[in-house]
Amino acid sequence: MPQPDEEPLEELLAFDTHGLDDWDEGRARAALGGRHGTLYRNHLLIALRLDAWAEAESRRTDTDARYRAGYTQALQDMAAFLRQTYYLPEGPD
């Protein structure tokens, strides 16, 4: 039974997939319903937080632009890897 504070499934999967090299919605939905579904849901929640962090970092004015761009890209890459099921015990198919 879902916990009251859990993000609804569709909100967890509501992100832009165009920049993801290995996105497969079927694999993502199977992962959510599979043995490691709770872990993958957690990964999707972490990815949401990473997106927010990347957005905040991109607006900073107190750091070098190249540093800021690299840091933002790293956060976005980690979110992408989490969404693409790379850190589940089975990894991507």
PDB file of C-alpha atoms in Angstrom:
ATOM      1  CA  MET A   1       0.000   0.000   0.000  1.00  0.00           C
ATOM      2  CA  PRO A   2       1.497   3.408  -0.961  1.00  0.00           C
ATOM      3  CA  GLN A   3       2.511   5.700   1.849  1.00  0.00           C
ATOM      4  CA  PRO A   4       0.709   9.076   2.043  1.00  0.00           C
ATOM      5  CA  ASP A   5       3.956  10.973   1.440  1.00  0.00           C
ATOM      6  CA  GLU A   6       4.953   8.997  -1.655  1.00  0.00           C
ATOM      7  CA  GLU A   7       4.996  10.738  -5.008  1.00  0.00           C
ATOM      8  CA  PRO A   8       2.394   9.316  -7.411  1.00  0.00           C
ATOM      9  CA  LEU A   9       3.916   7.053 -10.044  1.00  0.00           C
ATOM     10  CA  GLU A  10       3.033   9.286 -12.976  1.00  0.00           C
ATOM     11  CA  GLU A  11       4.730  12.263 -11.295  1.00  0.00           C
ATOM     12  CA  LEU A  12       7.878  10.220 -10.807  1.00  0.00           C
ATOM     13  CA  LEU A  13       7.925   9.411 -14.521  1.00  0.00           C
ATOM     14  CA  ALA A  14       6.972  12.924 -15.674  1.00  0.00           C
ATOM     15  CA  PHE A  15      10.332  14.199 -16.903  1.00  0.00           C
ATOM     16  CA  ASP A  16      11.871  15.077 -20.241  1.00  0.00           C
ATOM     17  CA  THR A  17      13.318  11.911 -21.782  1.00  0.00           C
ATOM     18  CA  HIS A  18      14.804  13.508 -24.901  1.00  0.00           C
ATOM     19  CA  GLY A  19      18.242  13.900 -23.319  1.00  0.00           C
ATOM     20  CA  LEU A  20      18.381  10.322 -22.062  1.00  0.00           C
ATOM     21  CA  ASP A  21      20.509   8.094 -24.283  1.00  0.00           C
ATOM     22  CA  ASP A  22      19.084   4.818 -23.016  1.00  0.00           C
ATOM     23  CA  TRP A  23      15.518   5.617 -21.895  1.00  0.00           C
ATOM     24  CA  ASP A  24      13.049   2.766 -22.112  1.00  0.00           C
ATOM     25  CA  GLU A  25       9.673   3.431 -20.487  1.00  0.00           C
ATOM     26  CA  GLY A  26       8.803  -0.256 -20.539  1.00  0.00           C
ATOM     27  CA  ARG A  27      11.991  -1.104 -18.655  1.00  0.00           C
ATOM     28  CA  ALA A  28      11.277   1.679 -16.143  1.00  0.00           C
ATOM     29  CA  ARG A  29       7.722   0.501 -15.501  1.00  0.00           C
ATOM     30  CA  ALA A  30       8.908  -3.108 -15.226  1.00  0.00           C
ATOM     31  CA  ALA A  31      11.539  -2.002 -12.705  1.00  0.00           C
ATOM     32  CA  LEU A  32       8.876  -0.237 -10.638  1.00  0.00           C
ATOM     33  CA  GLY A  33       6.791  -3.400 -10.571  1.00  0.00           C
ATOM     34  CA  GLY A  34       9.737  -5.737 -10.091  1.00  0.00           C
ATOM     35  CA  ARG A  35      11.719  -7.073  -7.182  1.00  0.00           C
ATOM     36  CA  HIS A  36      13.565  -3.765  -6.732  1.00  0.00           C
ATOM     37  CA  GLY A  37      10.575  -1.495  -7.297  1.00  0.00           C
ATOM     38  CA  THR A  38      10.974   0.255  -3.958  1.00  0.00           C
ATOM     39  CA  LEU A  39      14.631   0.941  -4.687  1.00  0.00           C
ATOM     40  CA  TYR A  40      13.835   2.273  -8.155  1.00  0.00           C
ATOM     41  CA  ARG A  41      11.086   4.519  -6.765  1.00  0.00           C
ATOM     42  CA  ASN A  42      13.716   5.887  -4.380  1.00  0.00           C
ATOM     43  CA  HIS A  43      16.058   6.464  -7.334  1.00  0.00           C
ATOM     44  CA  LEU A  44      13.336   8.412  -9.122  1.00  0.00           C
ATOM     45  CA  LEU A  45      12.777  10.555  -6.025  1.00  0.00           C
ATOM     46  CA  ILE A  46      16.509  11.217  -5.789  1.00  0.00           C
ATOM     47  CA  ALA A  47      16.524  12.180  -9.474  1.00  0.00           C
ATOM     48  CA  LEU A  48      13.795  14.756  -8.792  1.00  0.00           C
ATOM     49  CA  ARG A  49      15.930  16.267  -6.021  1.00  0.00           C
ATOM     50  CA  LEU A  50      18.987  16.264  -8.283  1.00  0.00           C
ATOM     51  CA  ASP A  51      16.987  18.144 -10.929  1.00  0.00           C
ATOM     52  CA  ALA A  52      16.041  20.789  -8.375  1.00  0.00           C
ATOM     53  CA  TRP A  53      19.648  21.030  -7.189  1.00  0.00           C
ATOM     54  CA  ALA A  54      20.907  21.383 -10.774  1.00  0.00           C
ATOM     55  CA  GLU A  55      18.349  24.115 -11.438  1.00  0.00           C
ATOM     56  CA  ALA A  56      19.437  26.007  -8.323  1.00  0.00           C
ATOM     57  CA  GLU A  57      23.125  25.633  -9.212  1.00  0.00           C
ATOM     58  CA  SER A  58      22.524  26.924 -12.737  1.00  0.00           C
ATOM     59  CA  ARG A  59      21.203  30.200 -11.286  1.00  0.00           C
ATOM     60  CA  ARG A  60      24.185  30.850  -9.022  1.00  0.00           C
ATOM     61  CA  THR A  61      26.247  33.927  -9.787  1.00  0.00           C
ATOM     62  CA  ASP A  62      29.012  33.458  -7.230  1.00  0.00           C
ATOM     63  CA  THR A  63      30.936  30.753  -9.131  1.00  0.00           C
ATOM     64  CA  ASP A  64      32.847  30.514 -12.384  1.00  0.00           C
ATOM     65  CA  ALA A  65      30.530  29.843 -15.330  1.00  0.00           C
ATOM     66  CA  ARG A  66      32.502  26.797 -16.528  1.00  0.00           C
ATOM     67  CA  TYR A  67      32.561  25.292 -13.044  1.00  0.00           C
ATOM     68  CA  ARG A  68      28.836  25.942 -12.643  1.00  0.00           C
ATOM     69  CA  ALA A  69      28.060  24.375 -16.039  1.00  0.00           C
ATOM     70  CA  GLY A  70      30.126  21.274 -15.243  1.00  0.00           C
ATOM     71  CA  TYR A  71      28.601  20.875 -11.815  1.00  0.00           C
ATOM     72  CA  THR A  72      25.087  21.274 -13.201  1.00  0.00           C
ATOM     73  CA  GLN A  73      25.820  18.733 -15.945  1.00  0.00           C
ATOM     74  CA  ALA A  74      27.131  16.219 -13.408  1.00  0.00           C
ATOM     75  CA  LEU A  75      23.944  16.515 -11.341  1.00  0.00           C
ATOM     76  CA  GLN A  76      21.804  16.097 -14.466  1.00  0.00           C
ATOM     77  CA  ASP A  77      23.858  13.071 -15.557  1.00  0.00           C
ATOM     78  CA  MET A  78      23.404  11.374 -12.188  1.00  0.00           C
ATOM     79  CA  ALA A  79      19.644  11.968 -12.377  1.00  0.00           C
ATOM     80  CA  ALA A  80      19.634  10.466 -15.873  1.00  0.00           C
ATOM     81  CA  PHE A  81      21.556   7.362 -14.784  1.00  0.00           C
ATOM     82  CA  LEU A  82      19.189   6.813 -11.861  1.00  0.00           C
ATOM     83  CA  ARG A  83      16.150   7.136 -14.137  1.00  0.00           C
ATOM     84  CA  GLN A  84      17.540   4.718 -16.705  1.00  0.00           C
ATOM     85  CA  THR A  85      17.774   1.944 -14.058  1.00  0.00           C
ATOM     86  CA  TYR A  86      21.599   1.891 -14.139  1.00  0.00           C
ATOM     87  CA  TYR A  87      21.943   1.587 -10.361  1.00  0.00           C
ATOM     88  CA  LEU A  88      19.520  -1.251  -9.798  1.00  0.00           C
ATOM     89  CA  PRO A  89      21.140  -4.580  -8.869  1.00  0.00           C
ATOM     90  CA  GLU A  90      20.375  -6.016 -12.324  1.00  0.00           C
ATOM     91  CA  GLY A  91      21.380  -2.805 -14.143  1.00  0.00           C
ATOM     92  CA  PRO A  92      19.975  -1.982 -17.578  1.00  0.00           C
ATOM     93  CA  ASP A  93      18.992  -4.877 -19.840  1.00  0.00           C
TER      94      ASP A  93
END
